[in-house]
Amino acid sequence: MATGLAVALLAGGLGTRATDTWPFDGRDSYCWGAWEQDSGPGILGDEAFSGDDGRSRTSTGSAPTAGTARGECRLTVSSRDRYGDGDEKRQRTTVTVTYGPAPGPAADRVRWLGGYLGDRAMPLPDGLPGVADGRHGLLVLPERCDTRDGRTTAVTLDGRERADAGAALSGVPDLGGSRAVAELLVAAANEGMESAGCAGPRPLRVSGPVPRLPERAETFGEGGACRIPGLDIEGDLDKETALRVQYQVGAVTKDLQACSVRIGRSLRLGERSDRQLFDAVMVRHPRLTALLDGVGDAKPSGGAPGEPNAPASPGPWSSSSTTTWPNGAATAP
């Protein structure tokens, strides 16, 4: 009996060792072993659950390998609250991490980058080539992780919150703030590079503060959208829509400047979300600019007010010109 018990414990130890979870530790690991329960970011702790019943945190996906430098992981956090009248409120937060090369065609890269650069994105600290906000993140990996055909490899993070069926607006995921997103992103990148065989001598770290938005969303004053003189958005809109136009000035740093223009949603008209007009972005970090190679020649479909090139102002813009795409990214030489 003693021998049989010892073998059982050893077998259990070997199995949990392979998944980076030791017996008796009581902590689970997620996303290829990059994240550990209660390790800091809010989504990994008890504060991730908004309900008291049916709590669960699960992770699925496969890590990249040296032969296939692509990977994905999905962390799902669920809970619910049951009320005395029989009603039930459910929560389902999903965090998806993707490791792999940036899209090849320039137009596809514009659409892909539009989900990360611009709007509320702020640069990662410590000179890391990437951005993060409270629900999204992008980190460009070192050149040693580029694909054989020269494409840049990146790690992205996206948070989603499934709203209740009767909710008027989509839920906003609470991942623990921009710094938590940056920490999750960098930890996943380190583990991904290790699995893909391109890790450096030292892991990437988030030690400095993550910058905050310089201001809240603004309605138009004098001077044009994003404080760019001559960039007139309202002129092509009806009066009611023009009153709902807003812009959000994002990062204003030497390596990243951004502004997003949108039409605010109208619940009266049954609109569930804002309508994005365009993002204008200036980047200088070499690894980020690598993602924009060839974008200036892209030909997006459709049109939008403010689509032509516009001269930059001395305000948040430090470049000579800005090229914008509707619902996409923009580059500035």
Tab-separated table of C-alpha atoms in Angstrom:
chain	number	residue	atom	x	y	z
A	1	MET	CA	0.000	0.000	0.000
A	2	ALA	CA	2.838	2.402	0.827
A	3	THR	CA	4.486	1.739	-2.540
A	4	GLY	CA	1.229	2.195	-4.405
A	5	LEU	CA	0.570	5.515	-2.648
A	6	ALA	CA	4.062	6.783	-3.449
A	7	VAL	CA	3.651	5.922	-7.139
A	8	ALA	CA	0.283	7.680	-7.257
A	9	LEU	CA	1.724	10.850	-5.753
A	10	LEU	CA	4.689	10.804	-8.104
A	11	ALA	CA	2.430	10.358	-11.092
A	12	GLY	CA	0.272	13.235	-9.932
A	13	GLY	CA	3.333	15.389	-9.393
A	14	LEU	CA	4.637	14.741	-12.876
A	15	GLY	CA	1.285	15.545	-14.442
A	16	THR	CA	0.854	18.857	-12.650
A	17	ARG	CA	4.501	19.784	-13.229
A	18	ALA	CA	3.909	19.600	-16.963
A	19	THR	CA	1.180	22.224	-16.704
A	20	ASP	CA	3.143	24.490	-14.340
A	21	THR	CA	0.754	23.803	-11.441
A	22	TRP	CA	2.239	22.071	-8.435
A	23	PRO	CA	0.141	19.797	-6.212
A	24	PHE	CA	-1.107	21.410	-3.006
A	25	ASP	CA	-0.281	24.845	-4.430
A	26	GLY	CA	-3.956	25.520	-5.170
A	27	ARG	CA	-3.183	27.907	-8.028
A	28	ASP	CA	-4.137	27.323	-11.642
A	29	SER	CA	-2.150	28.564	-14.637
A	30	TYR	CA	-3.511	29.832	-17.939
A	31	CYS	CA	-2.418	30.883	-21.419
A	32	TRP	CA	0.427	28.417	-22.018
A	33	GLY	CA	1.454	28.794	-18.374
A	34	ALA	CA	2.080	32.540	-18.762
A	35	TRP	CA	-0.515	33.606	-16.193
A	36	GLU	CA	-1.142	32.286	-12.710
A	37	GLN	CA	-4.208	32.586	-10.523
A	38	ASP	CA	-4.047	35.548	-8.090
A	39	SER	CA	-0.778	36.755	-9.611
A	40	GLY	CA	-1.691	40.458	-9.854
A	41	PRO	CA	-3.976	41.450	-12.763
A	42	GLY	CA	-7.598	41.658	-11.676
A	43	ILE	CA	-8.903	39.194	-14.254
A	44	LEU	CA	-6.855	36.466	-12.527
A	45	GLY	CA	-8.230	37.173	-9.044
A	46	ASP	CA	-11.551	37.013	-7.231
A	47	GLU	CA	-12.404	40.541	-8.375
A	48	ALA	CA	-12.854	39.144	-11.891
A	49	PHE	CA	-16.183	37.595	-10.845
A	50	SER	CA	-19.176	39.922	-10.765
A	51	GLY	CA	-21.526	37.192	-9.516
A	52	ASP	CA	-21.441	34.933	-6.473
A	53	ASP	CA	-22.715	31.720	-8.096
A	54	GLY	CA	-21.334	29.308	-10.679
A	55	ARG	CA	-17.859	30.799	-10.711
A	56	SER	CA	-15.382	29.349	-13.188
A	57	ARG	CA	-12.146	30.355	-14.912
A	58	THR	CA	-10.976	28.224	-17.827
A	59	SER	CA	-8.268	28.477	-20.479
A	60	THR	CA	-8.034	26.847	-23.899
A	61	GLY	CA	-5.699	27.112	-26.867
A	62	SER	CA	-2.294	26.039	-28.117
A	63	ALA	CA	1.113	27.696	-27.769
A	64	PRO	CA	3.297	28.567	-30.759
A	65	THR	CA	6.143	26.246	-31.677
A	66	ALA	CA	9.416	26.602	-33.552
A	67	GLY	CA	7.820	24.906	-36.550
A	68	THR	CA	4.520	26.793	-36.374
A	69	ALA	CA	5.033	30.264	-34.969
A	70	ARG	CA	1.340	30.811	-34.364
A	71	GLY	CA	-0.620	30.374	-31.173
A	72	GLU	CA	-3.798	31.412	-29.440
A	73	CYS	CA	-5.192	31.180	-25.963
A	74	ARG	CA	-8.602	32.074	-24.608
A	75	LEU	CA	-9.314	32.748	-20.949
A	76	THR	CA	-12.990	32.692	-19.985
A	77	VAL	CA	-14.258	33.940	-16.632
A	78	SER	CA	-17.913	33.210	-15.823
A	79	SER	CA	-20.235	33.760	-12.893
A	80	ARG	CA	-23.885	34.482	-12.201
A	81	ASP	CA	-26.207	35.933	-9.596
A	82	ARG	CA	-29.588	34.414	-8.849
A	83	TYR	CA	-32.310	36.564	-7.331
A	84	GLY	CA	-35.301	35.639	-5.218
A	85	ASP	CA	-37.782	36.419	-8.005
A	86	GLY	CA	-36.108	33.849	-10.250
A	87	ASP	CA	-34.163	36.316	-12.367
A	88	GLU	CA	-30.565	35.544	-13.128
A	89	LYS	CA	-27.729	37.841	-14.193
A	90	ARG	CA	-24.834	36.210	-15.998
A	91	GLN	CA	-21.273	37.398	-16.564
A	92	ARG	CA	-18.915	36.008	-19.195
A	93	THR	CA	-15.599	37.777	-19.731
A	94	THR	CA	-13.271	36.464	-22.430
A	95	VAL	CA	-9.630	37.398	-22.964
A	96	THR	CA	-8.093	36.220	-26.235
A	97	VAL	CA	-4.356	36.303	-26.890
A	98	THR	CA	-2.949	35.709	-30.370
A	99	TYR	CA	0.681	35.110	-31.297
A	100	GLY	CA	1.688	35.277	-34.946
A	101	PRO	CA	2.751	37.369	-37.943
A	102	ALA	CA	0.966	40.552	-38.912
A	103	PRO	CA	-1.348	40.289	-41.939
A	104	GLY	CA	0.525	40.449	-45.229
A	105	PRO	CA	-1.651	42.658	-47.477
A	106	ALA	CA	-1.448	46.323	-46.488
A	107	ALA	CA	-5.221	46.830	-46.506
A	108	ASP	CA	-5.674	43.891	-44.125
A	109	ARG	CA	-2.995	45.314	-41.859
A	110	VAL	CA	-4.822	48.656	-41.774
A	111	ARG	CA	-7.991	47.004	-40.520
A	112	TRP	CA	-6.036	44.873	-38.035
A	113	LEU	CA	-4.051	47.807	-36.640
A	114	GLY	CA	-7.210	49.889	-36.371
A	115	GLY	CA	-8.298	47.724	-33.455
A	116	TYR	CA	-5.186	48.576	-31.431
A	117	LEU	CA	-3.610	51.857	-32.556
A	118	GLY	CA	-5.621	54.970	-31.947
A	119	ASP	CA	-8.681	55.713	-29.835
A	120	ARG	CA	-7.715	55.077	-26.194
A	121	ALA	CA	-4.453	53.214	-26.791
A	122	MET	CA	-1.426	54.355	-24.824
A	123	PRO	CA	2.198	53.324	-25.393
A	124	LEU	CA	3.647	50.516	-23.311
A	125	PRO	CA	6.255	51.623	-20.766
A	126	ASP	CA	9.997	50.895	-20.746
A	127	GLY	CA	10.363	51.451	-24.484
A	128	LEU	CA	8.394	48.333	-25.390
A	129	PRO	CA	7.061	48.579	-28.968
A	130	GLY	CA	3.350	48.335	-28.330
A	131	VAL	CA	0.181	49.855	-26.945
A	132	ALA	CA	-2.495	48.969	-24.422
A	133	ASP	CA	-5.767	50.238	-23.028
A	134	GLY	CA	-8.162	48.696	-20.554
A	135	ARG	CA	-9.340	45.958	-22.931
A	136	HIS	CA	-6.874	45.690	-25.850
A	137	GLY	CA	-3.137	45.370	-26.309
A	138	LEU	CA	-0.517	44.976	-29.044
A	139	LEU	CA	3.173	44.153	-28.622
A	140	VAL	CA	5.576	43.850	-31.565
A	141	LEU	CA	8.210	41.191	-30.942
A	142	PRO	CA	11.960	41.572	-31.583
A	143	GLU	CA	13.333	41.064	-35.082
A	144	ARG	CA	14.643	37.612	-34.166
A	145	CYS	CA	10.997	36.465	-34.065
A	146	ASP	CA	10.199	37.649	-37.607
A	147	THR	CA	8.933	35.005	-40.002
A	148	ARG	CA	11.193	33.505	-42.672
A	149	ASP	CA	9.575	35.705	-45.303
A	150	GLY	CA	10.356	38.815	-43.218
A	151	ARG	CA	6.948	39.521	-41.708
A	152	THR	CA	6.816	41.112	-38.288
A	153	THR	CA	5.467	38.941	-35.467
A	154	ALA	CA	3.237	40.408	-32.784
A	155	VAL	CA	1.175	39.405	-29.769
A	156	THR	CA	-2.307	40.864	-29.362
A	157	LEU	CA	-4.806	40.805	-26.507
A	158	ASP	CA	-8.554	41.432	-26.728
A	159	GLY	CA	-11.100	41.501	-23.911
A	160	ARG	CA	-14.820	40.975	-24.450
A	161	GLU	CA	-17.800	41.060	-22.123
A	162	ARG	CA	-21.004	39.324	-23.139
A	163	ALA	CA	-23.916	41.516	-22.208
A	164	ASP	CA	-27.199	40.156	-20.887
A	165	ALA	CA	-29.813	39.577	-23.554
A	166	GLY	CA	-31.915	42.515	-22.347
A	167	ALA	CA	-29.034	44.986	-22.028
A	168	ALA	CA	-29.220	48.095	-24.194
A	169	LEU	CA	-25.437	48.402	-24.479
A	170	SER	CA	-22.597	45.943	-24.746
A	171	GLY	CA	-20.746	45.196	-21.547
A	172	VAL	CA	-17.284	46.606	-20.871
A	173	PRO	CA	-14.781	43.974	-19.683
A	174	ASP	CA	-12.956	44.737	-16.460
A	175	LEU	CA	-9.467	43.283	-16.856
A	176	GLY	CA	-7.933	45.373	-14.089
A	177	GLY	CA	-6.896	48.496	-16.017
A	178	SER	CA	-4.290	49.403	-18.623
A	179	ARG	CA	-1.348	48.307	-16.510
A	180	ALA	CA	-2.919	44.902	-15.928
A	181	VAL	CA	-3.442	44.527	-19.693
A	182	ALA	CA	0.212	45.463	-20.291
A	183	GLU	CA	1.378	42.875	-17.747
A	184	LEU	CA	-0.830	40.156	-19.224
A	185	LEU	CA	0.356	40.995	-22.730
A	186	VAL	CA	4.068	40.950	-21.881
A	187	ALA	CA	3.790	37.726	-19.857
A	188	ALA	CA	2.056	35.988	-22.770
A	189	ALA	CA	4.678	37.332	-25.183
A	190	ASN	CA	7.520	35.975	-23.048
A	191	GLU	CA	5.943	32.531	-22.883
A	192	GLY	CA	5.123	32.603	-26.590
A	193	MET	CA	8.673	33.503	-27.587
A	194	GLU	CA	10.005	30.741	-25.353
A	195	SER	CA	7.727	28.205	-27.026
A	196	ALA	CA	8.560	29.475	-30.516
A	197	GLY	CA	12.296	29.352	-29.844
A	198	CYS	CA	13.049	33.077	-30.240
A	199	ALA	CA	13.264	34.218	-26.621
A	200	GLY	CA	16.114	36.540	-25.715
A	201	PRO	CA	18.562	36.245	-22.812
A	202	ARG	CA	16.230	38.247	-20.582
A	203	PRO	CA	12.417	38.263	-20.511
A	204	LEU	CA	10.543	41.455	-21.323
A	205	ARG	CA	9.290	43.369	-18.291
A	206	VAL	CA	6.741	46.033	-17.393
A	207	SER	CA	8.324	48.133	-14.672
A	208	GLY	CA	7.476	51.751	-15.467
A	209	PRO	CA	4.039	53.405	-15.251
A	210	VAL	CA	1.573	53.057	-18.101
A	211	PRO	CA	0.622	56.549	-19.376
A	212	ARG	CA	-2.965	57.716	-19.039
A	213	LEU	CA	-5.169	59.470	-21.545
A	214	PRO	CA	-4.387	63.194	-21.561
A	215	GLU	CA	-8.063	64.106	-21.688
A	216	ARG	CA	-11.586	62.825	-22.060
A	217	ALA	CA	-13.525	62.750	-25.309
A	218	GLU	CA	-14.316	66.231	-26.586
A	219	THR	CA	-16.929	67.768	-28.814
A	220	PHE	CA	-15.688	70.000	-31.578
A	221	GLY	CA	-14.418	73.438	-30.772
A	222	GLU	CA	-12.756	75.780	-33.198
A	223	GLY	CA	-9.827	74.482	-35.190
A	224	GLY	CA	-11.123	71.249	-36.688
A	225	ALA	CA	-11.158	67.628	-35.635
A	226	CYS	CA	-8.224	66.465	-33.525
A	227	ARG	CA	-7.115	70.131	-33.503
A	228	ILE	CA	-5.967	69.779	-37.099
A	229	PRO	CA	-6.808	73.025	-38.954
A	230	GLY	CA	-8.828	72.445	-42.084
A	231	LEU	CA	-10.001	68.955	-41.131
A	232	ASP	CA	-13.752	69.602	-41.353
A	233	ILE	CA	-16.012	66.689	-40.420
A	234	GLU	CA	-19.271	68.442	-39.608
A	235	GLY	CA	-19.683	70.111	-43.000
A	236	ASP	CA	-20.796	66.885	-44.695
A	237	LEU	CA	-23.194	65.812	-41.932
A	238	ASP	CA	-26.757	66.781	-41.122
A	239	LYS	CA	-27.240	69.050	-38.097
A	240	GLU	CA	-28.461	66.342	-35.712
A	241	THR	CA	-25.551	64.019	-36.520
A	242	ALA	CA	-23.009	66.839	-36.408
A	243	LEU	CA	-23.970	67.552	-32.799
A	244	ARG	CA	-22.960	64.014	-31.854
A	245	VAL	CA	-19.490	64.105	-33.416
A	246	GLN	CA	-16.708	63.686	-30.868
A	247	TYR	CA	-12.984	63.195	-30.980
A	248	GLN	CA	-10.662	61.530	-28.500
A	249	VAL	CA	-7.068	62.681	-28.306
A	250	GLY	CA	-5.010	59.694	-27.256
A	251	ALA	CA	-1.288	59.365	-26.774
A	252	VAL	CA	0.861	62.476	-27.217
A	253	THR	CA	4.430	61.181	-26.936
A	254	LYS	CA	7.574	61.254	-29.068
A	255	ASP	CA	6.916	57.719	-30.338
A	256	LEU	CA	3.118	57.679	-30.615
A	257	GLN	CA	0.420	60.271	-31.227
A	258	ALA	CA	-3.194	59.361	-31.895
A	259	CYS	CA	-6.678	60.746	-32.237
A	260	SER	CA	-10.010	59.071	-32.958
A	261	VAL	CA	-13.139	60.678	-34.430
A	262	ARG	CA	-16.566	59.114	-33.977
A	263	ILE	CA	-20.290	59.808	-33.981
A	264	GLY	CA	-21.744	59.145	-30.550
A	265	ARG	CA	-24.464	56.510	-30.324
A	266	SER	CA	-28.087	57.512	-30.012
A	267	LEU	CA	-30.281	55.283	-27.859
A	268	ARG	CA	-33.290	57.111	-29.230
A	269	LEU	CA	-32.389	55.830	-32.680
A	270	GLY	CA	-31.670	52.354	-31.364
A	271	GLU	CA	-27.906	52.599	-31.844
A	272	ARG	CA	-25.981	50.288	-29.515
A	273	SER	CA	-22.499	51.666	-30.138
A	274	ASP	CA	-20.638	54.705	-31.454
A	275	ARG	CA	-19.875	54.930	-35.161
A	276	GLN	CA	-16.171	55.260	-35.848
A	277	LEU	CA	-15.212	57.690	-38.605
A	278	PHE	CA	-11.430	57.346	-38.552
A	279	ASP	CA	-8.299	56.993	-36.435
A	280	ALA	CA	-5.265	59.179	-37.086
A	281	VAL	CA	-1.965	57.780	-35.837
A	282	MET	CA	1.694	58.832	-35.935
A	283	VAL	CA	4.292	56.267	-34.865
A	284	ARG	CA	8.084	56.513	-34.679
A	285	HIS	CA	9.256	53.347	-32.929
A	286	PRO	CA	11.094	51.240	-35.572
A	287	ARG	CA	9.270	48.002	-34.704
A	288	LEU	CA	5.868	49.699	-34.911
A	289	THR	CA	6.692	51.474	-38.149
A	290	ALA	CA	7.646	48.092	-39.610
A	291	LEU	CA	3.981	47.150	-39.338
A	292	LEU	CA	3.091	50.141	-41.508
A	293	ASP	CA	5.388	49.330	-44.424
A	294	GLY	CA	3.404	49.682	-47.615
A	295	VAL	CA	0.299	51.027	-45.887
A	296	GLY	CA	0.637	54.356	-47.688
A	297	ASP	CA	-0.140	52.545	-50.941
A	298	ALA	CA	-3.258	50.826	-49.574
A	299	LYS	CA	-6.550	51.643	-51.265
A	300	PRO	CA	-9.375	51.287	-48.734
A	301	SER	CA	-12.884	50.939	-50.025
A	302	GLY	CA	-15.561	53.527	-49.378
A	303	GLY	CA	-15.109	57.091	-48.246
A	304	ALA	CA	-15.586	59.254	-45.227
A	305	PRO	CA	-15.355	62.902	-44.330
A	306	GLY	CA	-11.775	63.833	-43.614
A	307	GLU	CA	-10.352	61.074	-45.792
A	308	PRO	CA	-7.884	63.198	-47.822
A	309	ASN	CA	-4.478	64.129	-46.454
A	310	ALA	CA	-4.589	66.943	-43.950
A	311	PRO	CA	-1.757	69.183	-42.742
A	312	ALA	CA	-0.696	68.633	-39.175
A	313	SER	CA	-1.072	71.290	-36.535
A	314	PRO	CA	1.345	72.277	-33.782
A	315	GLY	CA	-1.068	70.740	-31.241
A	316	PRO	CA	-0.731	67.021	-30.571
A	317	TRP	CA	0.751	66.400	-34.034
A	318	SER	CA	4.475	66.700	-34.599
A	319	SER	CA	4.668	65.273	-38.114
A	320	SER	CA	4.360	67.034	-41.437
A	321	SER	CA	1.217	65.287	-42.699
A	322	THR	CA	-1.310	62.650	-41.764
A	323	THR	CA	-2.886	60.039	-44.010
A	324	THR	CA	-6.173	58.672	-42.732
A	325	TRP	CA	-8.420	55.762	-43.601
A	326	PRO	CA	-12.086	55.421	-42.658
A	327	ASN	CA	-12.485	53.001	-39.751
A	328	GLY	CA	-8.793	52.217	-39.898
A	329	ALA	CA	-5.300	53.342	-39.031
A	330	ALA	CA	-3.259	56.205	-40.341
A	331	THR	CA	0.397	56.921	-40.866
A	332	ALA	CA	2.327	60.131	-40.738
A	333	PRO	CA	5.744	60.478	-42.374
